[in-house]
Amino acid sequence: MTPAPRPRRIVVVGASAAGLAVAEEVRRRGFTGGVTLIGDEPGLPYDRPPLSKQLLAGEWETDRLLLRPREQWAALDVTHLPGVAAVGLDVQARRVRLADGTTCEYDALVIATGAAAVHPVSLGAGLAGAQVLRNLPDALGLRGALAQGGRLAVVGAGFVGAEAAAVARGMGVPVTMVDPLPLPMVNVLGEEVSGMLAGRHRAAGVDLRCGVGVTEVISAAGRTTGVVLDDGSVVDATNVLVAVGARPAVGWLADSGVPLGDRKRDGVEGVLCDASGQAGEGIWAAGDVAAWFGPEDGRHRRSEHRLAATEEGRAVAAAVLGEELPKPSLPYFWSDQYDLKLQSYGTTGRDMAFTVVEGSLAEGRFIGVYGHRGGDGRPRTVDGVLGNGMARSLRTWRQAVLDRAPWPEAAPSAA
């Protein structure tokens, strides 16, 4: 797309990690024009990964989640509009319509509205005791419910479900976790690591039901009493956490002309962007809502990891100002469950070859590498690394991922 002239007014819709990163980065780069940050939640922007970890466990309180301390906001010089959702967009007039009836005009617009948790009616949407875990009220509500005891059914054994199950067991709450896949987080971690993780959950007392789905959340007097599985069994539950994924928050962009992905047509949902995050004349997108084009494979992809939100926000800030984009760092994620703090750099996944290079899965202290599968079933190159503990070695293997080191000749342990 043709580079836009340097804007005078930048409007960012979405006041979470990606949106705040845009505002901070344009200021860091010397932009002195107007910056407006619009968020549909009240209060200051906060970090979401701790919601299913430290906040849910009661180890942190809400102020510790803030992405920028209260006393630093004045220095940022941003017009922050909390608790007001964007409900429409006029791209010709360059105007965002807000739920309170006002509008906000822009020269450059950044869409950073994130994603909303999926909660179908069949899984208890609207029932007391059935909820998702995506924002601060969700986390505080679940924390309060767990503190009252009862039994918890977790539908979905991905990041949110598995982490919440671990926290609940730490609080002494009986937990049943259900997922149609054969192991927790298997699509991300692969069968070897997921098998170890399943063992940890079972050892902690989780009733883990993998390879089976939930067909219905049952209730009495408007409150959940359990879930029905597709094998015909019934799990009693005082509370049900539905953790079956999230979809990009793009409803407010309907009929706006902003290109939106369709899973069947494009293989991905969200705002379709070029490789710099631009989605149209004067419009960019970053974070969970954005599907960036990858020149290496010609496909649009969304990244829902926390670090990606910040990095895309910073890159979009550079693009909005017509400056060179920063070089992206490796994809990174972490997950806290029991005594495990799994950390990963690069690409991981169920379809990749995996091998342990240090420590052992059985002991839970290990480093393993992922790569495209060679003829012998082992990685051809070091495309990703995942470990628990052994932080110094993990950093060394991170460099091997950056170098796309061939396996095993250029791997660090072979030096």
CSV table of C-alpha atoms in Angstrom, one decimal:
chain,number,residue,atom,x,y,z
A,1,MET,CA,0.0,0.0,0.0
A,2,THR,CA,1.1,3.6,-0.6
A,3,PRO,CA,2.7,5.1,2.6
A,4,ALA,CA,0.3,7.5,4.3
A,5,PRO,CA,1.3,11.0,5.2
A,6,ARG,CA,2.4,11.4,8.8
A,7,PRO,CA,-0.8,11.6,10.9
A,8,ARG,CA,-1.8,14.3,13.3
A,9,ARG,CA,-4.4,12.2,15.2
A,10,ILE,CA,-3.9,8.6,16.0
A,11,VAL,CA,-6.8,6.6,17.4
A,12,VAL,CA,-6.3,3.2,19.0
A,13,VAL,CA,-9.3,1.1,19.6
A,14,GLY,CA,-8.5,-1.5,22.2
A,15,ALA,CA,-6.8,-0.7,25.5
A,16,SER,CA,-4.8,-3.8,26.2
A,17,ALA,CA,-1.2,-4.9,25.5
A,18,ALA,CA,-1.2,-4.3,21.8
A,19,GLY,CA,-3.1,-1.0,22.0
A,20,LEU,CA,-1.0,0.4,24.8
A,21,ALA,CA,2.2,-0.7,23.0
A,22,VAL,CA,1.1,1.5,20.0
A,23,ALA,CA,0.6,4.5,22.2
A,24,GLU,CA,3.9,4.1,24.0
A,25,GLU,CA,5.9,3.5,20.9
A,26,VAL,CA,4.7,6.5,18.9
A,27,ARG,CA,5.6,8.7,21.9
A,28,ARG,CA,9.0,7.0,22.2
A,29,ARG,CA,9.5,7.7,18.5
A,30,GLY,CA,8.8,11.4,19.0
A,31,PHE,CA,5.2,11.7,17.8
A,32,THR,CA,3.7,14.9,19.4
A,33,GLY,CA,0.2,14.8,17.8
A,34,GLY,CA,-3.0,13.5,19.5
A,35,VAL,CA,-3.2,9.9,20.7
A,36,THR,CA,-6.6,8.5,21.8
A,37,LEU,CA,-6.8,5.1,23.4
A,38,ILE,CA,-10.4,3.7,23.5
A,39,GLY,CA,-11.2,0.7,25.7
A,40,ASP,CA,-14.5,-1.1,26.4
A,41,GLU,CA,-13.4,-2.0,30.0
A,42,PRO,CA,-13.3,0.5,32.9
A,43,GLY,CA,-10.0,1.3,34.5
A,44,LEU,CA,-6.5,1.3,33.2
A,45,PRO,CA,-5.1,-1.3,30.8
A,46,TYR,CA,-4.0,-4.5,32.4
A,47,ASP,CA,-2.1,-7.7,31.6
A,48,ARG,CA,-4.2,-10.8,30.9
A,49,PRO,CA,-1.9,-13.8,31.3
A,50,PRO,CA,-1.9,-13.6,35.1
A,51,LEU,CA,-5.7,-13.8,35.1
A,52,SER,CA,-5.5,-17.6,35.0
A,53,LYS,CA,-2.4,-17.8,37.1
A,54,GLN,CA,-1.4,-15.4,39.9
A,55,LEU,CA,-4.6,-13.4,40.1
A,56,LEU,CA,-6.9,-16.5,40.1
A,57,ALA,CA,-4.7,-18.0,42.8
A,58,GLY,CA,-5.0,-14.9,45.0
A,59,GLU,CA,-1.2,-14.3,44.8
A,60,TRP,CA,-1.7,-11.0,43.1
A,61,GLU,CA,-4.3,-8.2,43.4
A,62,THR,CA,-5.6,-6.1,40.6
A,63,ASP,CA,-3.2,-3.2,40.8
A,64,ARG,CA,-0.2,-5.5,40.1
A,65,LEU,CA,-1.7,-6.4,36.7
A,66,LEU,CA,-1.5,-2.8,35.4
A,67,LEU,CA,0.5,-2.5,32.2
A,68,ARG,CA,1.6,1.0,33.2
A,69,PRO,CA,1.5,2.3,36.8
A,70,ARG,CA,-1.1,5.0,37.5
A,71,GLU,CA,1.5,7.6,38.3
A,72,GLN,CA,3.0,7.3,34.8
A,73,TRP,CA,-0.1,8.0,32.8
A,74,ALA,CA,0.2,11.8,32.7
A,75,ALA,CA,3.7,11.5,31.1
A,76,LEU,CA,2.3,9.4,28.3
A,77,ASP,CA,0.0,12.3,27.2
A,78,VAL,CA,-2.7,10.0,25.9
A,79,THR,CA,-6.5,10.7,25.9
A,80,HIS,CA,-7.8,7.5,27.5
A,81,LEU,CA,-11.5,6.7,27.0
A,82,PRO,CA,-12.2,3.7,29.3
A,83,GLY,CA,-15.5,1.9,29.6
A,84,VAL,CA,-16.7,2.9,26.2
A,85,ALA,CA,-16.9,0.4,23.3
A,86,ALA,CA,-16.5,1.1,19.6
A,87,VAL,CA,-19.7,0.2,17.8
A,88,GLY,CA,-19.0,1.2,14.2
A,89,LEU,CA,-16.5,2.7,11.8
A,90,ASP,CA,-16.9,5.1,8.8
A,91,VAL,CA,-13.7,4.7,6.8
A,92,GLN,CA,-14.6,7.4,4.4
A,93,ALA,CA,-15.1,10.0,7.1
A,94,ARG,CA,-12.3,8.4,9.2
A,95,ARG,CA,-14.6,8.3,12.2
A,96,VAL,CA,-15.1,5.7,14.9
A,97,ARG,CA,-18.6,5.6,16.5
A,98,LEU,CA,-18.8,4.9,20.2
A,99,ALA,CA,-21.4,3.3,22.4
A,100,ASP,CA,-22.1,6.5,24.3
A,101,GLY,CA,-23.2,8.2,21.1
A,102,THR,CA,-20.0,10.2,20.5
A,103,THR,CA,-17.5,9.8,17.6
A,104,CYS,CA,-13.8,10.0,17.4
A,105,GLU,CA,-12.1,11.2,14.2
A,106,TYR,CA,-8.6,10.0,13.2
A,107,ASP,CA,-5.9,10.3,10.6
A,108,ALA,CA,-4.5,6.9,11.5
A,109,LEU,CA,-6.6,4.2,13.1
A,110,VAL,CA,-5.2,1.1,14.9
A,111,ILE,CA,-7.6,-1.8,15.6
A,112,ALA,CA,-6.5,-3.6,18.7
A,113,THR,CA,-9.8,-5.0,20.0
A,114,GLY,CA,-8.4,-8.4,20.8
A,115,ALA,CA,-10.5,-11.5,21.0
A,116,ALA,CA,-13.6,-12.6,22.9
A,117,ALA,CA,-14.0,-15.9,24.6
A,118,VAL,CA,-16.3,-18.4,22.9
A,119,HIS,CA,-19.2,-19.4,25.1
A,120,PRO,CA,-22.0,-21.1,23.2
A,121,VAL,CA,-25.5,-21.6,24.8
A,122,SER,CA,-25.0,-25.3,24.7
A,123,LEU,CA,-22.1,-24.8,27.1
A,124,GLY,CA,-24.2,-22.8,29.6
A,125,ALA,CA,-23.9,-19.2,28.4
A,126,GLY,CA,-26.2,-17.2,30.7
A,127,LEU,CA,-26.4,-19.8,33.5
A,128,ALA,CA,-25.2,-18.9,36.9
A,129,GLY,CA,-22.0,-20.9,37.7
A,130,ALA,CA,-21.0,-21.3,34.0
A,131,GLN,CA,-18.4,-18.8,32.8
A,132,VAL,CA,-15.4,-18.0,30.6
A,133,LEU,CA,-12.0,-16.6,31.7
A,134,ARG,CA,-11.0,-13.7,29.5
A,135,ASN,CA,-11.0,-10.5,31.5
A,136,LEU,CA,-10.6,-9.2,35.0
A,137,PRO,CA,-14.3,-9.6,36.1
A,138,ASP,CA,-14.2,-13.2,34.8
A,139,ALA,CA,-11.1,-13.9,36.9
A,140,LEU,CA,-12.4,-12.3,40.0
A,141,GLY,CA,-15.7,-14.0,39.7
A,142,LEU,CA,-14.1,-17.4,39.3
A,143,ARG,CA,-11.7,-16.8,42.2
A,144,GLY,CA,-14.7,-16.0,44.4
A,145,ALA,CA,-16.6,-19.1,43.3
A,146,LEU,CA,-13.6,-21.3,43.9
A,147,ALA,CA,-13.1,-19.9,47.4
A,148,GLN,CA,-16.6,-21.1,48.3
A,149,GLY,CA,-15.7,-24.7,47.4
A,150,GLY,CA,-17.8,-27.0,45.4
A,151,ARG,CA,-16.7,-28.9,42.3
A,152,LEU,CA,-15.2,-27.4,39.1
A,153,ALA,CA,-15.6,-28.7,35.6
A,154,VAL,CA,-13.2,-27.3,33.1
A,155,VAL,CA,-14.3,-27.6,29.5
A,156,GLY,CA,-11.1,-27.4,27.4
A,157,ALA,CA,-7.5,-28.3,28.3
A,158,GLY,CA,-5.7,-25.5,26.5
A,159,PHE,CA,-3.7,-22.8,28.2
A,160,VAL,CA,-6.5,-21.2,30.1
A,161,GLY,CA,-8.2,-24.4,31.1
A,162,ALA,CA,-5.1,-26.3,32.2
A,163,GLU,CA,-3.8,-23.3,34.2
A,164,ALA,CA,-7.1,-22.7,35.9
A,165,ALA,CA,-7.4,-26.4,36.7
A,166,ALA,CA,-3.9,-26.3,38.4
A,167,VAL,CA,-4.9,-23.2,40.4
A,168,ALA,CA,-8.1,-24.8,41.5
A,169,ARG,CA,-6.4,-27.9,42.7
A,170,GLY,CA,-4.0,-25.8,44.6
A,171,MET,CA,-7.0,-24.3,46.4
A,172,GLY,CA,-8.3,-27.8,47.2
A,173,VAL,CA,-11.2,-27.7,44.8
A,174,PRO,CA,-12.1,-31.0,43.1
A,175,VAL,CA,-11.6,-30.6,39.3
A,176,THR,CA,-12.7,-32.5,36.3
A,177,MET,CA,-11.1,-31.3,33.0
A,178,VAL,CA,-12.5,-32.5,29.7
A,179,ASP,CA,-11.2,-32.1,26.2
A,180,PRO,CA,-11.9,-33.9,22.9
A,181,LEU,CA,-8.2,-34.0,22.1
A,182,PRO,CA,-6.1,-36.9,23.5
A,183,LEU,CA,-3.9,-34.8,25.8
A,184,PRO,CA,-3.9,-31.3,27.4
A,185,MET,CA,-2.4,-28.7,25.1
A,186,VAL,CA,-1.3,-31.4,22.7
A,187,ASN,CA,-1.6,-29.2,19.6
A,188,VAL,CA,0.9,-26.7,21.0
A,189,LEU,CA,3.3,-29.0,23.0
A,190,GLY,CA,3.1,-32.3,21.1
A,191,GLU,CA,2.4,-35.7,22.5
A,192,GLU,CA,5.6,-36.2,24.6
A,193,VAL,CA,5.4,-33.0,26.7
A,194,SER,CA,1.6,-33.2,26.8
A,195,GLY,CA,1.8,-36.7,28.2
A,196,MET,CA,4.1,-35.5,31.0
A,197,LEU,CA,1.6,-32.6,31.7
A,198,ALA,CA,-1.3,-35.0,31.8
A,199,GLY,CA,0.6,-37.0,34.4
A,200,ARG,CA,1.1,-33.9,36.5
A,201,HIS,CA,-2.6,-33.1,36.4
A,202,ARG,CA,-3.6,-36.6,37.4
A,203,ALA,CA,-1.0,-36.7,40.2
A,204,ALA,CA,-2.5,-33.5,41.5
A,205,GLY,CA,-5.9,-35.1,41.7
A,206,VAL,CA,-7.5,-33.8,38.5
A,207,ASP,CA,-10.1,-36.1,37.0
A,208,LEU,CA,-8.7,-35.8,33.4
A,209,ARG,CA,-11.1,-36.9,30.7
A,210,CYS,CA,-9.4,-36.6,27.3
A,211,GLY,CA,-10.8,-37.8,24.0
A,212,VAL,CA,-14.3,-36.9,25.0
A,213,GLY,CA,-16.4,-33.8,24.5
A,214,VAL,CA,-19.1,-31.9,26.4
A,215,THR,CA,-22.6,-31.9,24.8
A,216,GLU,CA,-24.5,-30.0,27.4
A,217,VAL,CA,-24.2,-28.0,30.6
A,218,ILE,CA,-27.1,-29.1,32.9
A,219,SER,CA,-28.7,-26.9,35.6
A,220,ALA,CA,-31.4,-26.6,38.2
A,221,ALA,CA,-33.1,-23.4,39.1
A,222,GLY,CA,-31.0,-21.5,36.7
A,223,ARG,CA,-27.6,-22.7,38.1
A,224,THR,CA,-25.2,-25.2,36.8
A,225,THR,CA,-25.2,-28.7,38.3
A,226,GLY,CA,-22.9,-30.5,35.9
A,227,VAL,CA,-21.9,-31.4,32.4
A,228,VAL,CA,-23.0,-34.2,30.0
A,229,LEU,CA,-20.2,-35.8,28.0
A,230,ASP,CA,-20.5,-37.3,24.6
A,231,ASP,CA,-19.9,-40.8,26.0
A,232,GLY,CA,-23.1,-40.4,28.0
A,233,SER,CA,-21.5,-39.9,31.4
A,234,VAL,CA,-22.4,-37.0,33.6
A,235,VAL,CA,-19.9,-35.0,35.7
A,236,ASP,CA,-21.3,-33.1,38.7
A,237,ALA,CA,-20.1,-29.5,39.0
A,238,THR,CA,-20.9,-26.5,41.1
A,239,ASN,CA,-19.0,-24.3,38.6
A,240,VAL,CA,-18.2,-24.8,35.0
A,241,LEU,CA,-15.3,-23.0,33.3
A,242,VAL,CA,-15.6,-22.9,29.5
A,243,ALA,CA,-12.2,-22.6,27.9
A,244,VAL,CA,-12.8,-23.6,24.3
A,245,GLY,CA,-11.0,-20.7,22.6
A,246,ALA,CA,-11.6,-17.1,21.5
A,247,ARG,CA,-12.6,-15.3,18.3
A,248,PRO,CA,-11.4,-11.9,17.1
A,249,ALA,CA,-13.6,-9.0,18.3
A,250,VAL,CA,-14.6,-7.6,14.9
A,251,GLY,CA,-18.3,-7.3,15.2
A,252,TRP,CA,-18.1,-3.5,15.3
A,253,LEU,CA,-16.4,-3.6,11.9
A,254,ALA,CA,-19.3,-5.2,10.1
A,255,ASP,CA,-20.1,-3.4,6.8
A,256,SER,CA,-17.1,-1.0,7.4
A,257,GLY,CA,-15.1,-2.2,4.4
A,258,VAL,CA,-12.2,-3.3,6.6
A,259,PRO,CA,-11.1,-6.7,5.2
A,260,LEU,CA,-12.1,-9.5,7.6
A,261,GLY,CA,-11.0,-13.1,7.3
A,262,ASP,CA,-13.2,-16.0,7.0
A,263,ARG,CA,-11.9,-19.4,8.3
A,264,LYS,CA,-13.2,-21.4,5.3
A,265,ARG,CA,-12.1,-18.9,2.7
A,266,ASP,CA,-8.9,-17.5,4.2
A,267,GLY,CA,-8.0,-20.1,6.8
A,268,VAL,CA,-8.1,-17.5,9.5
A,269,GLU,CA,-10.4,-14.9,11.1
A,270,GLY,CA,-9.7,-11.4,12.2
A,271,VAL,CA,-8.6,-8.2,10.4
A,272,LEU,CA,-6.6,-9.1,7.3
A,273,CYS,CA,-3.4,-7.1,7.1
A,274,ASP,CA,-0.3,-6.9,5.0
A,275,ALA,CA,3.1,-7.7,6.4
A,276,SER,CA,3.3,-4.3,8.2
A,277,GLY,CA,-0.1,-4.6,9.9
A,278,GLN,CA,-1.9,-2.3,7.5
A,279,ALA,CA,-5.4,-3.2,6.6
A,280,GLY,CA,-6.5,-0.3,4.5
A,281,GLU,CA,-5.9,3.4,3.9
A,282,GLY,CA,-5.0,4.9,7.2
A,283,ILE,CA,-5.9,1.6,9.1
A,284,TRP,CA,-3.7,-0.9,10.9
A,285,ALA,CA,-4.4,-3.8,13.3
A,286,ALA,CA,-2.3,-5.5,16.0
A,287,GLY,CA,-2.7,-8.2,18.6
A,288,ASP,CA,-5.2,-11.0,18.8
A,289,VAL,CA,-7.6,-9.3,16.4
A,290,ALA,CA,-5.0,-9.0,13.6
A,291,ALA,CA,-4.2,-11.6,10.9
A,292,TRP,CA,-0.8,-10.5,9.4
A,293,PHE,CA,0.3,-11.7,5.9
A,294,GLY,CA,3.4,-13.8,5.9
A,295,PRO,CA,5.4,-13.4,2.7
A,296,GLU,CA,7.4,-16.6,3.5
A,297,ASP,CA,4.3,-18.8,3.0
A,298,GLY,CA,1.8,-16.5,1.4
A,299,ARG,CA,-0.8,-16.9,4.3
A,300,HIS,CA,-2.4,-14.7,6.9
A,301,ARG,CA,-1.8,-15.8,10.5
A,302,ARG,CA,-2.9,-14.6,13.9
A,303,SER,CA,-0.7,-14.9,16.9
A,304,GLU,CA,-2.5,-14.9,20.3
A,305,HIS,CA,0.6,-15.0,22.5
A,306,ARG,CA,1.2,-12.1,24.8
A,307,LEU,CA,4.7,-11.1,23.5
A,308,ALA,CA,3.3,-11.0,19.9
A,309,ALA,CA,0.7,-8.4,21.0
A,310,THR,CA,3.4,-6.0,22.2
A,311,GLU,CA,5.7,-6.6,19.3
A,312,GLU,CA,2.9,-6.1,16.7
A,313,GLY,CA,1.8,-2.9,18.5
A,314,ARG,CA,5.4,-1.5,18.3
A,315,ALA,CA,5.7,-2.5,14.7
A,316,VAL,CA,2.4,-0.8,13.8
A,317,ALA,CA,3.5,2.3,15.6
A,318,ALA,CA,6.6,2.5,13.3
A,319,ALA,CA,4.4,1.8,10.2
A,320,VAL,CA,1.9,4.5,11.1
A,321,LEU,CA,4.8,7.0,11.4
A,322,GLY,CA,6.2,5.8,8.1
A,323,GLU,CA,9.4,4.5,9.7
A,324,GLU,CA,11.2,1.2,9.4
A,325,LEU,CA,9.6,-1.7,11.2
A,326,PRO,CA,11.7,-3.3,14.0
A,327,LYS,CA,12.9,-6.8,13.5
A,328,PRO,CA,10.6,-9.3,15.1
A,329,SER,CA,11.9,-11.5,17.9
A,330,LEU,CA,11.2,-15.2,18.2
A,331,PRO,CA,7.7,-16.3,19.2
A,332,TYR,CA,7.6,-16.9,22.9
A,333,PHE,CA,5.1,-18.3,25.4
A,334,TRP,CA,5.0,-19.5,28.9
A,335,SER,CA,2.6,-21.5,31.1
A,336,ASP,CA,2.6,-22.0,34.9
A,337,GLN,CA,1.1,-25.2,36.1
A,338,TYR,CA,1.9,-26.6,39.5
A,339,ASP,CA,5.7,-26.5,39.9
A,340,LEU,CA,6.1,-26.3,36.2
A,341,LYS,CA,7.0,-23.0,34.4
A,342,LEU,CA,7.0,-24.1,30.7
A,343,GLN,CA,8.8,-21.6,28.5
A,344,SER,CA,9.1,-21.8,24.7
A,345,TYR,CA,10.9,-19.9,21.9
A,346,GLY,CA,10.2,-20.4,18.2
A,347,THR,CA,7.8,-22.9,16.6
A,348,THR,CA,6.4,-25.9,18.5
A,349,GLY,CA,3.5,-28.2,17.7
A,350,ARG,CA,2.0,-31.6,17.5
A,351,ASP,CA,3.1,-32.2,13.9
A,352,MET,CA,6.8,-31.5,14.5
A,353,ALA,CA,9.5,-33.8,15.6
A,354,PHE,CA,10.5,-33.4,19.2
A,355,THR,CA,13.5,-34.7,21.2
A,356,VAL,CA,14.7,-34.0,24.7
A,357,VAL,CA,18.3,-32.7,24.7
A,358,GLU,CA,18.9,-32.0,28.4
A,359,GLY,CA,17.3,-33.3,31.6
A,360,SER,CA,14.3,-35.6,31.4
A,361,LEU,CA,10.5,-35.4,31.0
A,362,ALA,CA,10.0,-37.9,33.8
A,363,GLU,CA,11.8,-35.6,36.3
A,364,GLY,CA,10.0,-32.5,34.9
A,365,ARG,CA,13.3,-30.6,34.5
A,366,PHE,CA,14.2,-30.7,30.8
A,367,ILE,CA,14.9,-28.9,27.5
A,368,GLY,CA,13.6,-30.3,24.3
A,369,VAL,CA,13.8,-29.1,20.7
A,370,TYR,CA,11.2,-29.1,17.9
A,371,GLY,CA,11.9,-29.2,14.2
A,372,HIS,CA,10.5,-30.4,10.9
A,373,ARG,CA,10.7,-34.1,10.8
A,374,GLY,CA,13.5,-35.8,9.0
A,375,GLY,CA,13.6,-39.3,7.5
A,376,ASP,CA,14.7,-40.8,10.9
A,377,GLY,CA,11.8,-39.1,12.7
A,378,ARG,CA,14.0,-36.6,14.5
A,379,PRO,CA,14.2,-32.8,13.9
A,380,ARG,CA,16.2,-31.7,10.8
A,381,THR,CA,16.7,-28.2,12.3
A,382,VAL,CA,16.1,-26.5,15.6
A,383,ASP,CA,12.9,-24.6,14.9
A,384,GLY,CA,11.7,-24.4,18.5
A,385,VAL,CA,12.8,-25.1,22.0
A,386,LEU,CA,10.7,-25.7,25.2
A,387,GLY,CA,11.9,-26.2,28.7
A,388,ASN,CA,11.1,-26.2,32.4
A,389,GLY,CA,13.9,-24.9,34.7
A,390,MET,CA,17.5,-24.9,33.3
A,391,ALA,CA,17.1,-21.2,32.3
A,392,ARG,CA,20.7,-20.7,31.2
A,393,SER,CA,20.6,-23.7,28.9
A,394,LEU,CA,17.3,-22.5,27.5
A,395,ARG,CA,18.9,-19.2,26.5
A,396,THR,CA,21.6,-21.1,24.7
A,397,TRP,CA,19.1,-23.2,22.8
A,398,ARG,CA,17.2,-20.0,22.0
A,399,GLN,CA,20.2,-18.9,19.9
A,400,ALA,CA,20.1,-22.2,18.1
A,401,VAL,CA,16.5,-21.5,17.1
A,402,LEU,CA,17.5,-18.0,15.9
A,403,ASP,CA,20.2,-19.6,13.8
A,404,ARG,CA,17.9,-22.4,12.5
A,405,ALA,CA,20.7,-24.7,13.5
A,406,PRO,CA,20.8,-28.1,11.7
A,407,TRP,CA,20.2,-31.0,14.0
A,408,PRO,CA,22.4,-32.3,15.6
A,409,GLU,CA,25.6,-30.9,14.1
A,410,ALA,CA,25.2,-27.2,15.1
A,411,ALA,CA,23.2,-27.7,18.2
A,412,PRO,CA,24.8,-26.2,21.4
A,413,SER,CA,25.3,-29.5,23.2
A,414,ALA,CA,27.3,-30.8,20.2
A,415,ALA,CA,29.8,-28.0,20.6
